[in-house]
Short mmCIF file of C-alpha atoms in Angstrom, two decimals:
data_model
loop_
_atom_site.label_atom_id
_atom_site.label_comp_id
_atom_site.label_asym_id
_atom_site.label_seq_id
_atom_site.Cartn_x
_atom_site.Cartn_y
_atom_site.Cartn_z
CA UNK A 410 210.24 -132.95 120.11
CA UNK A 411 212.19 -134.94 122.71
CA UNK A 412 215.41 -133.29 123.80
CA UNK A 413 218.31 -135.38 125.07
CA UNK A 414 219.47 -134.45 128.56
CA UNK A 415 223.12 -133.45 128.49
CA UNK A 416 225.69 -134.95 130.87
CA UNK A 417 225.84 -131.73 132.93
CA UNK A 418 222.10 -131.92 133.65
CA UNK A 419 222.42 -135.58 134.60
CA UNK A 420 225.28 -134.81 137.00
CA UNK A 421 223.26 -132.03 138.61
CA UNK A 422 220.28 -134.33 139.05
CA UNK A 423 222.46 -137.02 140.64
CA UNK A 424 224.15 -134.54 142.95
CA UNK A 425 220.80 -133.19 144.10
CA UNK A 426 219.68 -136.70 145.08
CA UNK A 427 222.87 -137.86 146.76
CA UNK A 428 222.60 -138.81 150.43
CA UNK A 429 226.28 -139.26 151.33
CA UNK A 430 225.86 -140.32 154.96
CA UNK A 431 228.07 -138.92 157.67
CA UNK A 432 231.25 -137.04 156.86
CA UNK A 433 233.20 -139.72 158.71
CA UNK A 434 231.68 -142.52 156.63
CA UNK A 435 232.32 -140.60 153.43
CA UNK A 436 235.93 -140.02 154.45
CA UNK A 437 236.43 -143.72 155.18
CA UNK A 438 234.90 -144.73 151.85
CA UNK A 439 237.15 -142.32 149.97
CA UNK A 440 240.34 -143.44 151.72
CA UNK A 441 242.58 -145.73 149.61
CA UNK A 442 242.56 -149.30 150.86
CA UNK A 443 244.05 -152.63 149.80
CA UNK A 444 241.46 -155.29 150.62
CA UNK A 445 241.84 -159.06 150.35
CA UNK A 446 238.44 -160.13 149.03
CA UNK A 447 239.23 -163.81 149.32
CA UNK A 448 240.05 -163.65 153.04
CA UNK A 449 237.51 -164.21 155.81
CA UNK A 450 236.70 -161.13 157.89
CA UNK A 451 238.02 -161.51 161.42
CA UNK A 452 235.59 -163.58 163.48
CA UNK A 453 233.53 -164.74 160.49
CA UNK A 454 232.20 -168.28 160.28
CA UNK A 455 231.62 -170.28 157.10
CA UNK A 456 228.99 -172.99 156.79
CA UNK A 457 226.50 -174.35 154.27
CA UNK A 458 222.72 -174.16 154.18
CA UNK A 459 220.71 -177.14 152.93
CA UNK A 460 218.39 -175.49 150.40
CA UNK A 461 216.00 -177.01 147.84
CA UNK A 462 218.55 -176.57 145.05
CA UNK A 463 221.49 -177.94 147.07
CA UNK A 464 224.14 -176.74 149.50
CA UNK A 465 224.56 -172.96 149.66
CA UNK A 466 227.83 -171.56 151.02
CA UNK A 467 227.26 -168.96 153.76
CA UNK A 468 229.40 -166.46 155.65
CA UNK A 469 228.22 -165.14 159.05
CA UNK A 470 229.62 -162.48 161.33
CA UNK A 471 228.36 -160.93 164.55
CA UNK A 472 226.75 -162.14 167.77
CA UNK A 473 225.01 -165.49 167.36
CA UNK A 474 221.93 -164.12 169.13
CA UNK A 475 221.95 -160.82 167.26
CA UNK A 476 219.09 -159.69 165.03
CA UNK A 477 219.82 -161.10 161.60
CA UNK A 478 220.64 -159.17 158.43
CA UNK A 479 220.57 -161.53 155.43
CA UNK A 480 222.49 -160.27 152.39
CA UNK A 481 222.06 -161.76 148.91
CA UNK A 482 224.58 -161.04 146.11
CA UNK A 483 223.93 -160.52 142.42
CA UNK A 484 224.72 -162.56 139.31
CA UNK A 485 228.37 -163.75 139.15
CA UNK A 486 228.76 -162.41 142.70
CA UNK A 487 229.27 -164.13 146.03
CA UNK A 488 228.94 -163.75 149.79
CA UNK A 489 232.33 -161.99 149.89
CA UNK A 490 230.82 -158.99 148.10
CA UNK A 491 229.57 -157.86 151.53
CA UNK A 492 232.84 -158.48 153.38
CA UNK A 493 233.47 -154.76 153.93
CA UNK A 494 229.95 -154.20 155.24
CA UNK A 495 229.50 -157.26 157.48
CA UNK A 496 232.00 -156.11 160.16
CA UNK A 497 230.22 -152.75 160.39
CA UNK A 498 226.89 -154.49 160.90
CA UNK A 499 228.42 -156.83 163.47
CA UNK A 500 229.90 -153.88 165.34
CA UNK A 501 226.38 -152.44 165.50
CA UNK A 502 225.19 -155.64 167.21
CA UNK A 503 223.65 -157.44 164.23
CA UNK A 504 224.28 -160.92 162.85
CA UNK A 505 225.26 -160.40 159.19
CA UNK A 506 224.77 -163.46 156.97
CA UNK A 507 225.64 -163.53 153.28
CA UNK A 508 225.51 -166.50 150.93
CA UNK A 509 226.33 -167.59 147.38
CA UNK A 510 223.36 -167.97 145.05
CA UNK A 511 222.79 -171.40 143.53
CA UNK A 512 225.24 -172.08 140.70
CA UNK A 513 227.54 -169.26 141.81
CA UNK A 514 231.06 -169.61 143.26
CA UNK A 515 231.08 -171.98 146.27
CA UNK A 516 227.39 -172.84 145.72
CA UNK A 517 228.20 -174.03 142.19
CA UNK A 518 226.89 -177.54 142.87
CA UNK A 519 223.41 -176.22 143.70
CA UNK A 520 221.08 -176.29 140.74
CA UNK A 521 217.71 -177.26 139.27
CA UNK A 522 218.72 -180.90 138.88
CA UNK A 523 218.59 -181.20 142.69
CA UNK A 524 214.95 -180.09 142.97
CA UNK A 525 212.08 -182.50 143.54
CA UNK A 526 211.08 -183.04 140.80
CA UNK A 527 214.28 -182.09 138.96
CA UNK A 528 214.22 -178.99 136.78
CA UNK A 529 216.16 -177.86 133.73
CA UNK A 530 216.71 -174.17 134.47
CA UNK A 531 217.45 -171.79 137.31
CA UNK A 532 214.12 -170.06 137.92
CA UNK A 533 212.98 -167.19 140.12
CA UNK A 534 211.08 -169.67 142.30
CA UNK A 535 214.30 -171.66 142.77
CA UNK A 536 216.15 -168.59 144.06
CA UNK A 537 213.17 -167.50 146.20
CA UNK A 538 212.85 -170.93 147.81
CA UNK A 539 216.60 -170.99 148.46
CA UNK A 540 216.46 -167.59 150.17
CA UNK A 541 213.54 -168.80 152.28
CA UNK A 542 215.70 -171.76 153.33
CA UNK A 543 218.49 -169.37 154.41
CA UNK A 544 216.00 -167.23 156.33
CA UNK A 545 214.57 -170.37 157.94
CA UNK A 546 217.85 -171.35 159.63
CA UNK A 547 217.42 -168.83 162.45
CA UNK A 548 215.21 -166.28 164.14
CA UNK A 549 212.75 -164.21 162.12
CA UNK A 550 211.81 -161.68 160.93
CA UNK A 551 215.12 -160.76 159.30
CA UNK A 552 216.37 -157.56 157.75
CA UNK A 553 216.82 -158.42 154.09
CA UNK A 554 219.33 -156.90 151.65
CA UNK A 555 219.32 -157.84 147.97
CA UNK A 556 221.89 -156.64 145.45
CA UNK A 557 221.12 -156.27 141.72
CA UNK A 558 219.29 -159.43 140.52
CA UNK A 559 219.02 -160.69 144.11
CA UNK A 560 217.06 -157.54 144.88
CA UNK A 561 214.31 -158.99 142.71
CA UNK A 562 214.56 -162.26 144.64
CA UNK A 563 214.43 -160.42 147.97
CA UNK A 564 211.48 -158.32 146.79
CA UNK A 565 209.59 -161.48 145.86
CA UNK A 566 210.21 -162.94 149.33
CA UNK A 567 208.99 -159.71 150.95
CA UNK A 568 205.90 -159.61 148.72
CA UNK A 569 204.98 -163.25 149.34
CA UNK A 570 206.06 -163.52 153.00
CA UNK A 571 206.03 -160.05 154.57
CA UNK A 572 205.93 -161.55 158.06
CA UNK A 573 209.46 -162.91 157.57
CA UNK A 574 210.95 -159.54 156.60
CA UNK A 575 211.48 -156.72 159.12
CA UNK A 576 213.00 -154.35 156.53
CA UNK A 577 214.09 -154.55 152.90
CA UNK A 578 217.02 -152.81 151.21
CA UNK A 579 217.27 -153.04 147.42
CA UNK A 580 220.79 -152.25 146.16
CA UNK A 581 221.20 -151.40 142.46
CA UNK A 582 218.11 -153.54 141.84
CA UNK A 583 216.34 -153.59 138.45
CA UNK A 584 213.92 -150.64 138.69
CA UNK A 585 211.76 -151.79 135.79
CA UNK A 586 209.31 -154.66 135.51
CA UNK A 587 209.42 -156.88 132.44
CA UNK A 588 212.49 -156.61 130.22
CA UNK A 589 214.54 -154.65 132.76
CA UNK A 590 217.69 -154.57 130.63
CA UNK A 591 215.94 -152.17 128.28
CA UNK A 592 216.70 -149.41 130.78
CA UNK A 593 220.49 -149.84 130.67
CA UNK A 594 222.19 -146.56 129.85
CA UNK A 595 224.41 -147.91 127.08
CA UNK A 596 223.07 -151.14 125.57
CA UNK A 597 219.44 -150.93 126.70
CA UNK A 598 217.87 -150.40 123.26
CA UNK A 599 219.85 -153.34 121.86
CA UNK A 600 219.19 -155.79 124.70
CA UNK A 601 215.73 -156.95 123.62
CA UNK A 602 216.57 -159.14 120.63
CA UNK A 603 219.88 -160.39 122.08
CA UNK A 604 219.62 -163.83 123.71
CA UNK A 605 220.35 -164.24 127.44
CA UNK A 606 223.37 -166.40 126.53
CA UNK A 607 224.89 -163.65 124.39
CA UNK A 608 224.07 -160.95 126.98
CA UNK A 609 225.68 -163.07 129.69
CA UNK A 610 228.74 -163.63 127.54
CA UNK A 611 229.16 -159.90 126.95
CA UNK A 612 228.85 -159.21 130.68
CA UNK A 613 231.42 -161.87 131.56
CA UNK A 614 233.76 -160.63 128.82
CA UNK A 615 233.61 -157.06 130.14
CA UNK A 616 234.09 -158.14 133.74
CA UNK A 617 237.05 -160.39 132.97
CA UNK A 618 238.72 -157.53 131.09
CA UNK A 619 238.04 -155.20 133.99
CA UNK A 620 236.28 -152.56 131.93
CA UNK A 621 235.03 -151.06 135.21
CA UNK A 622 238.64 -150.60 136.35
CA UNK A 623 238.30 -152.43 139.66
CA UNK A 624 241.37 -152.51 141.93
CA UNK A 625 243.90 -155.22 141.15
CA UNK A 626 243.11 -157.32 144.22
CA UNK A 627 239.38 -157.15 143.46
CA UNK A 628 239.58 -158.21 139.82
CA UNK A 629 241.94 -161.05 140.73
CA UNK A 630 239.30 -162.46 143.09
CA UNK A 631 236.51 -161.94 140.54
CA UNK A 632 238.43 -163.79 137.84
CA UNK A 633 239.16 -166.66 140.22
CA UNK A 634 235.48 -166.83 141.17
CA UNK A 635 234.45 -167.22 137.54
CA UNK A 636 236.29 -170.54 137.41
CA UNK A 637 233.72 -172.04 139.81
CA UNK A 638 230.53 -170.31 138.67
CA UNK A 639 228.25 -172.27 136.35
CA UNK A 640 227.70 -170.53 133.05
CA UNK A 641 224.18 -171.96 132.83
CA UNK A 642 223.22 -170.16 136.04
CA UNK A 643 224.46 -166.85 134.61
CA UNK A 644 222.54 -167.37 131.36
CA UNK A 645 219.35 -168.22 133.21
CA UNK A 646 219.64 -165.24 135.57
CA UNK A 647 220.08 -162.84 132.64
CA UNK A 648 216.97 -164.42 131.14
CA UNK A 649 215.11 -163.77 134.41
CA UNK A 650 216.22 -160.13 134.33
CA UNK A 651 214.44 -159.89 130.98
CA UNK A 652 211.19 -160.86 132.73
CA UNK A 653 211.15 -159.11 136.12
CA UNK A 654 207.77 -159.45 137.89
CA UNK A 655 205.79 -156.33 138.79
CA UNK A 656 205.71 -156.31 142.61
CA UNK A 657 205.12 -152.59 143.10
CA UNK A 658 201.66 -152.84 144.65
CA UNK A 659 202.59 -155.72 146.96
CA UNK A 660 205.70 -153.95 148.24
CA UNK A 661 203.87 -150.68 148.83
CA UNK A 662 201.14 -152.51 150.75
CA UNK A 663 203.55 -154.66 152.79
CA UNK A 664 204.17 -152.09 155.53
CA UNK A 665 207.85 -153.06 155.50
CA UNK A 666 210.42 -150.21 155.73
CA UNK A 667 211.87 -150.07 152.21
CA UNK A 668 215.14 -148.61 150.95
CA UNK A 669 216.28 -148.22 147.35
CA UNK A 670 220.04 -147.57 147.34
CA UNK A 671 221.96 -146.85 144.15
CA UNK A 672 225.07 -145.16 142.80
CA UNK A 673 225.05 -142.04 140.64
CA UNK A 674 226.84 -144.07 137.95
CA UNK A 675 224.63 -147.15 138.10
CA UNK A 676 223.83 -149.07 134.92
CA UNK A 677 220.23 -147.80 135.14
CA UNK A 678 219.69 -144.02 135.28
CA UNK A 679 218.99 -142.51 138.71
CA UNK A 680 215.64 -141.19 137.45
CA UNK A 681 214.44 -144.79 136.97
CA UNK A 682 215.43 -145.74 140.51
CA UNK A 683 213.74 -142.60 141.83
CA UNK A 684 210.51 -143.48 140.02
CA UNK A 685 210.76 -147.06 141.33
CA UNK A 686 211.23 -145.84 144.91
CA UNK A 687 208.19 -143.57 144.54
CA UNK A 688 206.04 -146.40 143.17
CA UNK A 689 206.80 -148.77 146.06
CA UNK A 690 206.93 -146.12 148.80
CA UNK A 691 210.64 -146.58 149.53
CA UNK A 692 213.23 -144.18 150.84
CA UNK A 693 215.80 -143.38 148.14
CA UNK A 694 219.52 -143.16 148.83
CA UNK A 695 221.86 -142.15 146.00
CA UNK A 696 225.60 -142.45 146.64
CA UNK A 697 228.43 -141.04 144.56
CA UNK A 698 229.58 -144.39 143.18
CA UNK A 699 228.77 -147.00 140.53
CA UNK A 700 226.77 -150.24 140.37
CA UNK A 701 228.54 -151.79 143.39
CA UNK A 702 228.11 -149.47 146.41
CA UNK A 703 228.58 -152.51 148.67
CA UNK A 704 232.21 -152.63 147.46
CA UNK A 705 233.02 -148.96 146.92
CA UNK A 706 230.91 -147.14 149.54
CA UNK A 707 230.44 -149.71 152.33
CA UNK A 708 230.45 -147.23 155.21
CA UNK A 709 227.87 -144.90 153.71
CA UNK A 710 225.74 -147.77 152.45
CA UNK A 711 225.77 -149.48 155.84
CA UNK A 712 224.71 -146.19 157.43
CA UNK A 713 221.75 -146.05 155.07
CA UNK A 714 220.75 -149.68 155.65
CA UNK A 715 220.94 -149.33 159.44
CA UNK A 716 218.90 -146.12 159.25
CA UNK A 717 216.23 -148.02 157.30
CA UNK A 718 216.29 -150.84 159.85
CA UNK A 719 215.72 -148.37 162.67
CA UNK A 720 212.79 -146.55 161.03
#
């Protein structure tokens, strides 16, 4: 007989795994703050990278000759999702570079129709080749950070081209190969037969209605960003998340310092992320937050990423 774990047991498990970082970082993360997500961080530079799928909008901060940290956002996200972390990385002497995925926000014109030969869908290879183009614009190896779906993209780059990656941090990344949505806490059992288009629509509906109760200034930026993001790119990415490749052996054998970072209230249970970290030989960091630690725990998360870089 299988017994359901009660919420108290789940909270105890999460608390036991939490690595909160320094007391100072935790205090800063917990302090109320009004943040303008649409504004450039002081000293940041915007440009565009010529990638196979088209022009990708990029945001860079830190010394031009600093060791590079390349940060890739998730589906319906953008480079601004790391705007609270980039200044911390720059202050530590690194060059933080984040970019919009093809079809998303200010990279909305990038898509499969620009490939040679043209394609019909956004594929994992498209996103991998685009990330390789971003990496190729400067010195290598880079420290690579991938959030949610982009964690899968970053993992593929590390598996295929380990010489380009000095360290890899996977933030709230799908911890399951294959149909990864099956592991969702709430709708996992129902996600299999639902089409990517319907799944994407439900996600967009929930985000627009702020079911996660994001701060007012954050949800305003997110809603504005949706006006530029191509729906077809969202549909295709959700489809890709229903067919995540198994890269466990390649990542474990890569020799790259690996970090799996996740919130206690992530959409996948902590136990799945813990098992994933064990399979690939990664250090696990669990923070007392949700699916977006880059937004809600930037100080603690940056501490963890920098610790992984310095291993």
